JSON list of C-alpha atoms in Angstrom, two decimals:
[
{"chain": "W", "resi": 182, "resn": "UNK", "atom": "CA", "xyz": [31.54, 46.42, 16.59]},
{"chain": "W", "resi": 183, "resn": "UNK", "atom": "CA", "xyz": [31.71, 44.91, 13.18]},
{"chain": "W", "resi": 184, "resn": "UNK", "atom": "CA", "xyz": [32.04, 40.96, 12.88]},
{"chain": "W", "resi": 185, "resn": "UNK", "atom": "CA", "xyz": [35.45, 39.20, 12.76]},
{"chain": "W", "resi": 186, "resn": "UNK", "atom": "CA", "xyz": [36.11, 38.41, 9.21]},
{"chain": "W", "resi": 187, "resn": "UNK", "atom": "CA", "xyz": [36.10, 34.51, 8.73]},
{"chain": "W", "resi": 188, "resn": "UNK", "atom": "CA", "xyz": [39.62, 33.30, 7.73]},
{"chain": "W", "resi": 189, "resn": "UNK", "atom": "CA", "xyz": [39.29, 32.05, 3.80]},
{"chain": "W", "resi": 190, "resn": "UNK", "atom": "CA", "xyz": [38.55, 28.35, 2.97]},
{"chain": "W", "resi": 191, "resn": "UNK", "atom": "CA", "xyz": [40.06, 27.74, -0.68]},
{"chain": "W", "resi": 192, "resn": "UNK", "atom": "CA", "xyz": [42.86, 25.45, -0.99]},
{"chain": "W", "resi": 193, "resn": "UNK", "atom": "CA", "xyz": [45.58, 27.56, -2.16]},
{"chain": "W", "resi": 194, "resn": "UNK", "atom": "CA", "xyz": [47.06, 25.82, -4.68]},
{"chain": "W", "resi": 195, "resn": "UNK", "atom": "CA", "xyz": [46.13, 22.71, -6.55]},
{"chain": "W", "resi": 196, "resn": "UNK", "atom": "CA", "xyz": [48.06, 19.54, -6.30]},
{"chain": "W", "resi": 197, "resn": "UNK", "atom": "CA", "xyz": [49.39, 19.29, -10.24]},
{"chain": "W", "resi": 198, "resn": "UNK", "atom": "CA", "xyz": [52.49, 17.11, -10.17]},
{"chain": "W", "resi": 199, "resn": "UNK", "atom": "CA", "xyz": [51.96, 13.49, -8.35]},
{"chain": "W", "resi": 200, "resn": "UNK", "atom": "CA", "xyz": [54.06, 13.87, -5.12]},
{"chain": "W", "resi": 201, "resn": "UNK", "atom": "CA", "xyz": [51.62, 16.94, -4.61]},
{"chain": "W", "resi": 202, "resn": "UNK", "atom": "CA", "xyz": [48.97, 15.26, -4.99]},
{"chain": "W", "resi": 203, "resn": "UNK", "atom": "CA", "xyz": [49.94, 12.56, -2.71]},
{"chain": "W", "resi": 204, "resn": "UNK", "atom": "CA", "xyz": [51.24, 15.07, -0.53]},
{"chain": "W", "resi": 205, "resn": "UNK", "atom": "CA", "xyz": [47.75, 16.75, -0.10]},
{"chain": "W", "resi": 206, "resn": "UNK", "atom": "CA", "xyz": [45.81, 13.65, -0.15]},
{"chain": "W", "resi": 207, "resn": "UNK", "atom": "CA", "xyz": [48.21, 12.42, 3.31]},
{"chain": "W", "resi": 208, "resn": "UNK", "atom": "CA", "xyz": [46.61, 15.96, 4.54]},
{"chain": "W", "resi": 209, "resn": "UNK", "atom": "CA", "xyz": [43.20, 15.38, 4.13]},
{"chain": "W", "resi": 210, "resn": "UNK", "atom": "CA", "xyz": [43.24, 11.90, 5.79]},
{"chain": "W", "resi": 211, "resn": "UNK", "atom": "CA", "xyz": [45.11, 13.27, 8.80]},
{"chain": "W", "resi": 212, "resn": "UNK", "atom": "CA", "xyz": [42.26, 15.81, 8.86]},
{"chain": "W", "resi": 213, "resn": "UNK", "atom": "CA", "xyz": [40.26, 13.33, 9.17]},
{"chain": "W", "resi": 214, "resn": "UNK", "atom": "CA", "xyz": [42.00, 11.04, 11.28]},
{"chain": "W", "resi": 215, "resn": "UNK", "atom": "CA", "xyz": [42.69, 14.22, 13.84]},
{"chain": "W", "resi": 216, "resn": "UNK", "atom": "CA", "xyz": [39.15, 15.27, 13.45]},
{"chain": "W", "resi": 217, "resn": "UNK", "atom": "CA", "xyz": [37.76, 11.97, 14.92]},
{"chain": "W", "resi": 218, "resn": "UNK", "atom": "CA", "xyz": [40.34, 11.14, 17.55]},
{"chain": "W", "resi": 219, "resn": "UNK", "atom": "CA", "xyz": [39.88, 15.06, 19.19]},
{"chain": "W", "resi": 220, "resn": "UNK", "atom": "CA", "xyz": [37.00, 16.83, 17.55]},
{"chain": "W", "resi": 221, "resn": "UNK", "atom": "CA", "xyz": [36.87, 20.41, 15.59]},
{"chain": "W", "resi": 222, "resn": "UNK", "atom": "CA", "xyz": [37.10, 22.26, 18.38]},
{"chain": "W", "resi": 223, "resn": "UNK", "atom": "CA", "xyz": [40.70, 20.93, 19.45]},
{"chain": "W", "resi": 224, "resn": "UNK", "atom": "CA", "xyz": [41.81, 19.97, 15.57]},
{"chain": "W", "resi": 225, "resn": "UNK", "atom": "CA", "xyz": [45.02, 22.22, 15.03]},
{"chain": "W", "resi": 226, "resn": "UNK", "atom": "CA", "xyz": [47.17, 22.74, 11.49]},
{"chain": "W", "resi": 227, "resn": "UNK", "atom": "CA", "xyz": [50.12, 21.02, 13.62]},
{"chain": "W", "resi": 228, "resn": "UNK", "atom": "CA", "xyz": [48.41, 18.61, 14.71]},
{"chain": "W", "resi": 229, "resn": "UNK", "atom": "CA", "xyz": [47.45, 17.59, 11.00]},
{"chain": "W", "resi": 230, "resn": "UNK", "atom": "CA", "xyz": [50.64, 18.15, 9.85]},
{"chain": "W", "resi": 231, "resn": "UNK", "atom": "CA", "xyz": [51.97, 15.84, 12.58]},
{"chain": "W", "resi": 232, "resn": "UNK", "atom": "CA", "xyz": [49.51, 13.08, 11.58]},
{"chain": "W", "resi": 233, "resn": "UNK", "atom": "CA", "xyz": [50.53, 13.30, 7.69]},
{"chain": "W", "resi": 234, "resn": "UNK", "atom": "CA", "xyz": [54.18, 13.36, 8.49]},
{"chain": "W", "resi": 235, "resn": "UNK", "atom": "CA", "xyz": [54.70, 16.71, 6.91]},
{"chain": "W", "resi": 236, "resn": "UNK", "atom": "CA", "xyz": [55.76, 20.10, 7.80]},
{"chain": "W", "resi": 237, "resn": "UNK", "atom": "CA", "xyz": [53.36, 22.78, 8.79]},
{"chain": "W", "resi": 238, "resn": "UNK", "atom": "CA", "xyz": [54.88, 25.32, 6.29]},
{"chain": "W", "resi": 239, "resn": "UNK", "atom": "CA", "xyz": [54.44, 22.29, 3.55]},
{"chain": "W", "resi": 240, "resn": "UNK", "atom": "CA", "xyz": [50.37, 21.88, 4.95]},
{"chain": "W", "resi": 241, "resn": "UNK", "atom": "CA", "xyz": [50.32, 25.76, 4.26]},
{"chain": "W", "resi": 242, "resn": "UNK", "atom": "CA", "xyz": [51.60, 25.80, 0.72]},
{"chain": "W", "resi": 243, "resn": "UNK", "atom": "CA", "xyz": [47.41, 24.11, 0.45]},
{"chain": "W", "resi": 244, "resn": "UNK", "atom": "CA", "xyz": [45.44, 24.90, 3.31]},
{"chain": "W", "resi": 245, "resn": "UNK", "atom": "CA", "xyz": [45.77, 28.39, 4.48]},
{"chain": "W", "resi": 246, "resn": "UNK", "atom": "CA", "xyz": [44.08, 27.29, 8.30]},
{"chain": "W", "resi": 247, "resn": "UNK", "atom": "CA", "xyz": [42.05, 24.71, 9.83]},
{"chain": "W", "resi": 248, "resn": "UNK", "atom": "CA", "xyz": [38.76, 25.88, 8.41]},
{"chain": "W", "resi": 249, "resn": "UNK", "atom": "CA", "xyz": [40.21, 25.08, 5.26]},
{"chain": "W", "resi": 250, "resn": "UNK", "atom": "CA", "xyz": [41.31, 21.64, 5.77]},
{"chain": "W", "resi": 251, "resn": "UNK", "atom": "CA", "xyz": [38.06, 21.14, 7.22]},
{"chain": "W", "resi": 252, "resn": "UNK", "atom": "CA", "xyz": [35.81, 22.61, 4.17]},
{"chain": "W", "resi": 253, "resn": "UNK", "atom": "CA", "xyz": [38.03, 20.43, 2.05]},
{"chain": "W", "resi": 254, "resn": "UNK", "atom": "CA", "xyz": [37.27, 16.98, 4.19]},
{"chain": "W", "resi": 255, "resn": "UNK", "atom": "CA", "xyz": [33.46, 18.57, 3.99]},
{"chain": "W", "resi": 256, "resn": "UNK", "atom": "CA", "xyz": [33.23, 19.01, 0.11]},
{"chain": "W", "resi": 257, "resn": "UNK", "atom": "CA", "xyz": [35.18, 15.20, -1.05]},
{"chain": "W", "resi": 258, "resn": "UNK", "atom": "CA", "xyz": [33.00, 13.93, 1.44]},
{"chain": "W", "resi": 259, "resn": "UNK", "atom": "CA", "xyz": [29.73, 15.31, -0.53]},
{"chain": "W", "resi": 260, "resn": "UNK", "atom": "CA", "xyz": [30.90, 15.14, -3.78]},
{"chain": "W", "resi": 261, "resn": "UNK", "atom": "CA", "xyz": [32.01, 10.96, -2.71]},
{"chain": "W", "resi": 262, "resn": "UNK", "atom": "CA", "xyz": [27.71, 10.85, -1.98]},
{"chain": "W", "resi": 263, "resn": "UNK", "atom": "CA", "xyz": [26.47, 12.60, -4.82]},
{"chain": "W", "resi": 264, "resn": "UNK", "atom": "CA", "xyz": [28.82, 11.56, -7.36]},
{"chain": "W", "resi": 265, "resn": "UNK", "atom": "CA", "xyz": [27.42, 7.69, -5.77]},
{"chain": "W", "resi": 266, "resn": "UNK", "atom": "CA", "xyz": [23.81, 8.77, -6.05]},
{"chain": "W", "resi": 267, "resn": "UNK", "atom": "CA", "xyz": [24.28, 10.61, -9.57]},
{"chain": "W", "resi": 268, "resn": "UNK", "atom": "CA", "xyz": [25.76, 8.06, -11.03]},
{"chain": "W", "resi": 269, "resn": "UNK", "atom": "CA", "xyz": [22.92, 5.41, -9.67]},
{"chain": "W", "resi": 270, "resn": "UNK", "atom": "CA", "xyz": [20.47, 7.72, -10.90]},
{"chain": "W", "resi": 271, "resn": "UNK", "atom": "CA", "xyz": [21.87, 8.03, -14.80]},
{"chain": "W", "resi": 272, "resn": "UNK", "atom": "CA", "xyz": [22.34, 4.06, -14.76]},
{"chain": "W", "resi": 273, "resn": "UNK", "atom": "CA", "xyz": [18.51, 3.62, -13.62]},
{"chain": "W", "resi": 274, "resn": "UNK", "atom": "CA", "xyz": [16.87, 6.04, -16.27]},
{"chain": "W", "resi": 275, "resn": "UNK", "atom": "CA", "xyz": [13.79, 4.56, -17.92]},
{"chain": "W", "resi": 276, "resn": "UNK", "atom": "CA", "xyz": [13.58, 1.46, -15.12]},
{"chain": "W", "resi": 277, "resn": "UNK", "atom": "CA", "xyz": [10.94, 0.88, -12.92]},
{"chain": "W", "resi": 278, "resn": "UNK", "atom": "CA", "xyz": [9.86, 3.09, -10.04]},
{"chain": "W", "resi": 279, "resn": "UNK", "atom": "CA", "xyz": [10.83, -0.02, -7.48]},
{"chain": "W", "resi": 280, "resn": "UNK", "atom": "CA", "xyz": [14.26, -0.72, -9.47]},
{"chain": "W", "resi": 281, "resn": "UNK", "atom": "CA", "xyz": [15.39, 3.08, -9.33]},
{"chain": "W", "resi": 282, "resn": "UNK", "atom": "CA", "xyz": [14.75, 2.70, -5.34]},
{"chain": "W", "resi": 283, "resn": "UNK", "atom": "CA", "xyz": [16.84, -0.09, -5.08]},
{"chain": "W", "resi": 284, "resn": "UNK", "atom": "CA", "xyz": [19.48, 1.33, -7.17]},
{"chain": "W", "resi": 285, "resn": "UNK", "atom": "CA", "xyz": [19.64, 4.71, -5.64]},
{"chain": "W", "resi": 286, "resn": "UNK", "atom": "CA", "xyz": [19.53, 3.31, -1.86]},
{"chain": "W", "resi": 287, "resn": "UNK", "atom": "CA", "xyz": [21.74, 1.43, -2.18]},
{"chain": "W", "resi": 288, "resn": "UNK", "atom": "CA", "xyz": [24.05, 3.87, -3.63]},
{"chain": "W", "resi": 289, "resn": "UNK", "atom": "CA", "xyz": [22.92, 6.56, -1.01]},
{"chain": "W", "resi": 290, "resn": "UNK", "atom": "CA", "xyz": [23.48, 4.45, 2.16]},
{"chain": "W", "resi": 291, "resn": "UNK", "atom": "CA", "xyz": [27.04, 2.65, 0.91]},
{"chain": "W", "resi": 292, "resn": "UNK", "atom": "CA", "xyz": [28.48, 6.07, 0.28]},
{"chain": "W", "resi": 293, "resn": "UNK", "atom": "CA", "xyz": [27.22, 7.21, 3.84]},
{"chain": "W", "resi": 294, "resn": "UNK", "atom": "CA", "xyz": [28.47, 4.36, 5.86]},
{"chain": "W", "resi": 295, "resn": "UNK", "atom": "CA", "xyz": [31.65, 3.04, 3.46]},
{"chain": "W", "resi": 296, "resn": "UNK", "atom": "CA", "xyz": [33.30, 5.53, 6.48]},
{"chain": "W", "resi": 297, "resn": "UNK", "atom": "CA", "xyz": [30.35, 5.78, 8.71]},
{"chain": "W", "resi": 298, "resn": "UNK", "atom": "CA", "xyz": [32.37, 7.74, 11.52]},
{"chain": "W", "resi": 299, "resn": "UNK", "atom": "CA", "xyz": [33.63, 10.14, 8.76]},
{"chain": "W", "resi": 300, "resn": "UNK", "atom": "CA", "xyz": [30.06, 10.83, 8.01]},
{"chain": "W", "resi": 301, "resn": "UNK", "atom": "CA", "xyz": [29.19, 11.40, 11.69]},
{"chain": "W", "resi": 302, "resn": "UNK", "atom": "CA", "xyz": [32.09, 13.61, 12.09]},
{"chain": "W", "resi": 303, "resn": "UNK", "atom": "CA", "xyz": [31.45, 15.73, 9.41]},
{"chain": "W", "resi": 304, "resn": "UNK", "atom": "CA", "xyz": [27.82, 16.67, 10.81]},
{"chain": "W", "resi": 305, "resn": "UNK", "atom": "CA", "xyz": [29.44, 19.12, 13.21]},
{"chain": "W", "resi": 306, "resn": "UNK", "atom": "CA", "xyz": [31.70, 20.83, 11.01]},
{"chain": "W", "resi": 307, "resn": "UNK", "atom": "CA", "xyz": [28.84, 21.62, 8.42]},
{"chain": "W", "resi": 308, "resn": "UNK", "atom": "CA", "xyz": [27.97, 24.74, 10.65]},
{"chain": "W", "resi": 309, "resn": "UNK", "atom": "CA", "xyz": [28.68, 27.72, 9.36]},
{"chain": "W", "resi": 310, "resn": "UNK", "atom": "CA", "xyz": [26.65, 29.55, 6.31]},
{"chain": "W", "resi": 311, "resn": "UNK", "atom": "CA", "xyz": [29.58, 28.63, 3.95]},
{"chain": "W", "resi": 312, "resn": "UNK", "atom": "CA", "xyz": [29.62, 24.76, 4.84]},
{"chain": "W", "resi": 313, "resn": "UNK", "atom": "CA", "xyz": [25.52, 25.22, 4.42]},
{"chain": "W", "resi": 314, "resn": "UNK", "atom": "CA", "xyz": [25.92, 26.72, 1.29]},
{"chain": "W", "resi": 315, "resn": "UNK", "atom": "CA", "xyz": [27.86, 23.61, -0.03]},
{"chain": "W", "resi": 316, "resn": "UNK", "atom": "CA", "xyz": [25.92, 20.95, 1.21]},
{"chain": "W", "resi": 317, "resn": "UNK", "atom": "CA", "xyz": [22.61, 22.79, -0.50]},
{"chain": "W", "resi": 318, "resn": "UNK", "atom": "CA", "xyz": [24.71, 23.22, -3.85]},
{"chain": "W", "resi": 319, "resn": "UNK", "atom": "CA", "xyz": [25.53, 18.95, -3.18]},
{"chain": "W", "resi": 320, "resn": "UNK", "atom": "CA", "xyz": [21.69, 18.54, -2.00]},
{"chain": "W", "resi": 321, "resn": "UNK", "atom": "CA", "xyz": [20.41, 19.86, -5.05]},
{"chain": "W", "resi": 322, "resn": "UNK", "atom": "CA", "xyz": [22.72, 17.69, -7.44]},
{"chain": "W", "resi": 323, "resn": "UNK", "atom": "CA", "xyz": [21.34, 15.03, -5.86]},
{"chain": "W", "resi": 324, "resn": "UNK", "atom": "CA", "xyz": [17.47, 16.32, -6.45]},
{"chain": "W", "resi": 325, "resn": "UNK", "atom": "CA", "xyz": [18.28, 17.20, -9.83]},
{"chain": "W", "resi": 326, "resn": "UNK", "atom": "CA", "xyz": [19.39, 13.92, -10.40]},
{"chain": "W", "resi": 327, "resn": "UNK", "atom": "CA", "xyz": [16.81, 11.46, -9.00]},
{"chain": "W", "resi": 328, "resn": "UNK", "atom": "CA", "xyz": [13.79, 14.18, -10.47]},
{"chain": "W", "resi": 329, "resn": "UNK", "atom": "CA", "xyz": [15.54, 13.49, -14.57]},
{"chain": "W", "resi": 330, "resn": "UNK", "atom": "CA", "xyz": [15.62, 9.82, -13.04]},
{"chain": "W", "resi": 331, "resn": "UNK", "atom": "CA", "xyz": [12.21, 10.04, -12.63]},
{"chain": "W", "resi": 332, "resn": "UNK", "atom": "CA", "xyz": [10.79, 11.59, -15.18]},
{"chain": "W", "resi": 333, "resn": "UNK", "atom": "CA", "xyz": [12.07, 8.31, -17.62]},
{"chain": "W", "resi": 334, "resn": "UNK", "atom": "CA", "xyz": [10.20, 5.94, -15.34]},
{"chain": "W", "resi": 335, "resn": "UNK", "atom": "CA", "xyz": [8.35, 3.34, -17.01]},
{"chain": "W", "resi": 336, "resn": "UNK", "atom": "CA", "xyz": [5.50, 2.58, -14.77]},
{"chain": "W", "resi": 337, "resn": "UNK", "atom": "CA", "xyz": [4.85, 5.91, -13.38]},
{"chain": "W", "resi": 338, "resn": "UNK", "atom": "CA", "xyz": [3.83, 9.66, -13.90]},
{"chain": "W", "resi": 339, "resn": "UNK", "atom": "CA", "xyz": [4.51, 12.50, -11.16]},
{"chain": "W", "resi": 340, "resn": "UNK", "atom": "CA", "xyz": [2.82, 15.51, -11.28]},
{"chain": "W", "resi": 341, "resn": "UNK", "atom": "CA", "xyz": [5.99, 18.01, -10.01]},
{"chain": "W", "resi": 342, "resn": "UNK", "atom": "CA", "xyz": [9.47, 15.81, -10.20]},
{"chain": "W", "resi": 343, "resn": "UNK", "atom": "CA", "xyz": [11.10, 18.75, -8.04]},
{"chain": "W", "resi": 344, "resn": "UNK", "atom": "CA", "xyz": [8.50, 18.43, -5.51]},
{"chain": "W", "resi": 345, "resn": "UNK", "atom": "CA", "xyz": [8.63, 14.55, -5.44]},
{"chain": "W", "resi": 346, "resn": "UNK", "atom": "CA", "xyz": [12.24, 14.24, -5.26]},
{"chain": "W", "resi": 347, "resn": "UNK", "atom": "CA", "xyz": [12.55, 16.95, -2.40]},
{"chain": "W", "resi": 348, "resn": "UNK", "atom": "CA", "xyz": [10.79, 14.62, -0.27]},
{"chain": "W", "resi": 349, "resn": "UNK", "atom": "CA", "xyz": [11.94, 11.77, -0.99]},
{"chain": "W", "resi": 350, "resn": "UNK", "atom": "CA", "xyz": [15.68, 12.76, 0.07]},
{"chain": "W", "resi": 351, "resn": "UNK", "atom": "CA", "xyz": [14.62, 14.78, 3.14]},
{"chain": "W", "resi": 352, "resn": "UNK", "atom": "CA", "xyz": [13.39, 11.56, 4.18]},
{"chain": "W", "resi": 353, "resn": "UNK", "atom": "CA", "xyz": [16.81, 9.78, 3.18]},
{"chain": "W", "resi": 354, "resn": "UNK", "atom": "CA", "xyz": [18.83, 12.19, 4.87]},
{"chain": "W", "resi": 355, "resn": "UNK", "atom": "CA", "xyz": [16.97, 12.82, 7.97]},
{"chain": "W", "resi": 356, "resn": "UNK", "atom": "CA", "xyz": [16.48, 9.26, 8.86]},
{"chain": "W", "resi": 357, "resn": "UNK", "atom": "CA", "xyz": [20.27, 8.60, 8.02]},
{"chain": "W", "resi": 358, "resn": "UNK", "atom": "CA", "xyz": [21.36, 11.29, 9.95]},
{"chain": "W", "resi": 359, "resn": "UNK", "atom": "CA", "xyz": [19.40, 9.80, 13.18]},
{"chain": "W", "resi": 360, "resn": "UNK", "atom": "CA", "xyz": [20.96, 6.46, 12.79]},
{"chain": "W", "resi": 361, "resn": "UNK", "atom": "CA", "xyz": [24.45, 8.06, 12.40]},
{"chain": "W", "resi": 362, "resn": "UNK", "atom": "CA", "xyz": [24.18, 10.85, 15.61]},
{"chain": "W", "resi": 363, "resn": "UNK", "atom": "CA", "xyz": [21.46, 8.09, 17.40]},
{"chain": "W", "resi": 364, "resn": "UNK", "atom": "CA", "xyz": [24.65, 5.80, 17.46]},
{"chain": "W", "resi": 365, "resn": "UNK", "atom": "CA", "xyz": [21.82, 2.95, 16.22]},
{"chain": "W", "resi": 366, "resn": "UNK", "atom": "CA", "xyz": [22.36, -0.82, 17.23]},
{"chain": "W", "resi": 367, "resn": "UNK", "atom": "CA", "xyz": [24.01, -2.69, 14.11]},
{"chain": "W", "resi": 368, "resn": "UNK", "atom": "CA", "xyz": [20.75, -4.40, 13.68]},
{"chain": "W", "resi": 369, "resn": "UNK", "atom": "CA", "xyz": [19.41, -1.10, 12.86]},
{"chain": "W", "resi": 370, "resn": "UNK", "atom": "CA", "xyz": [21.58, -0.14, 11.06]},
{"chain": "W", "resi": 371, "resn": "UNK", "atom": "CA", "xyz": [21.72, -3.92, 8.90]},
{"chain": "W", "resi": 372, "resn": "UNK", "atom": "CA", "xyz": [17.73, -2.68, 8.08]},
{"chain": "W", "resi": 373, "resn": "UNK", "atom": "CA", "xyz": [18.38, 0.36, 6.93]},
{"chain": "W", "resi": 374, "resn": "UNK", "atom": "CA", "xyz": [18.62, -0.05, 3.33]},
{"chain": "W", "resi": 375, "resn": "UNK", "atom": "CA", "xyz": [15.77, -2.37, 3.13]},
{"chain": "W", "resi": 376, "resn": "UNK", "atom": "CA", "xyz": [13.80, 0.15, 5.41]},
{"chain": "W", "resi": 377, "resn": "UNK", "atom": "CA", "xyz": [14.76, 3.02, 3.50]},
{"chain": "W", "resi": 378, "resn": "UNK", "atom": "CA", "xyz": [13.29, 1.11, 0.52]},
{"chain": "W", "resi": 379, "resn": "UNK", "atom": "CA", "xyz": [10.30, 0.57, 1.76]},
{"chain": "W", "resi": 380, "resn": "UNK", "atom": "CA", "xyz": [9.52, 4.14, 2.78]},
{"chain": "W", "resi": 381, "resn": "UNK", "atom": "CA", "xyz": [10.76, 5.88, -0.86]},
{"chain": "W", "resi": 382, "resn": "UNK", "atom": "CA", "xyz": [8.53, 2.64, -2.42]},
{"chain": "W", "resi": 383, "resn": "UNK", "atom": "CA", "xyz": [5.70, 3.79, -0.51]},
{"chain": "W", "resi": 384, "resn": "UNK", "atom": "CA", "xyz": [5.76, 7.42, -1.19]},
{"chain": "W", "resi": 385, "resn": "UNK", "atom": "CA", "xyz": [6.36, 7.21, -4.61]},
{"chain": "W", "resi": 386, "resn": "UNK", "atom": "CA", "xyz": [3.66, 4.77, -5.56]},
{"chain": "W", "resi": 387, "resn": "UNK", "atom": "CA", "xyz": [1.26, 6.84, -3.36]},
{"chain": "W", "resi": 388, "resn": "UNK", "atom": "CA", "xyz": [2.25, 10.37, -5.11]},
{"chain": "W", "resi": 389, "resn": "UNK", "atom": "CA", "xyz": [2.44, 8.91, -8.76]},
{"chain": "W", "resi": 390, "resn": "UNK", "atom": "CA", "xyz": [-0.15, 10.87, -10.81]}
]
């Protein structure tokens, strides 16, 4: 029995004039807003269109179906963390090791928890292989960023910049996505940056050539 084709996820038309715009940013906050008071699972087009005061035929001139509005909510989300960390990255080229840390932690952990339930939220909709596929294509801006970062660096030398920069966000990611899903005491999450630091300091300085 062959596989149920997966209903498409582009937006179907782009917002050109303001009121569209507007209109189709009120849809993507309702997404969200819908998304964390009942989950994916129970998040409907009506519902959404409810929450942003709009009809569902209007939602549907945009979003074709859920899985839409949700790989839309998915992709502003990533390109809102990389576009952070990018930008950190550019403004920190030919700095020191410990200043581009500082600089690109920062900018990594406000963009995660600016909407920290957002961020949790949007774990379990990044499931299926074409939500994977754009979080790798947003992963990899990021790695491509922080490697040309660190190649200008004025106190150190790394052997493989790809290599380097791999680990250095697995370890970003991973241990912000346990503080996130861990639901981590505030204290924890108040010593995260400075934490966070500490490890990328650590690494680097050990893996400098």
């Amino acid at each position: 029995m062959r596989a149920k084709p997966r209903p498409p996820l582009e937006v179907r038309k782009r917002p050109i004039q303001t009121r569209s715009a507007v209109t189709v940013d009120a849809i993507s906050e309702a997404t969200i807003q819908v998304l964390l008071s009942v989950g994916p699972d129970q998040l409907t087009t009506t519902r959404v269109a409810e929450r942003a005061g709009v009809s569902v035929g209007t939602l549907y001139q945009y979003f074709p179906n859920k899985h839409s509005l949700l790989f839309s909510v998915l992709k502003q989300h990533l390109d809102h963390v990389a576009d952070a960390v990018e930008q950190a990255c550019r403004q920190s080229h030919g700095e020191r090791v410990s200043t581009m840390v500082d600089s690109v932690v920062r900018a990594f952990v406000d963009a995660k928890l600016e909407r920290a339930d957002i961020s949790m939220a949007l774990y379990a909709v990044a499931t299926g292989w074409e939500e994977t596929a754009l979080v790798k294509r947003h992963v990899k801006r990021i790695h491509v960023a922080f490697a040309s970062m660190l190649g200008t660096a004025s106190d150190a030398q790394f052997d493989d910049l790809p290599l380097t920069s791999f680990f250095v966000f697995s370890a970003m990611g991973g241990v912000m996505r346990a503080i996130l899903e861990g639901g981590a005491p505030p204290k924890m999450v108040r010593a995260l940056r400075k934490q966070l630091v500490l490890l990328c300091r650590g690494f680097l300085t050990s893996a400098a050539a």
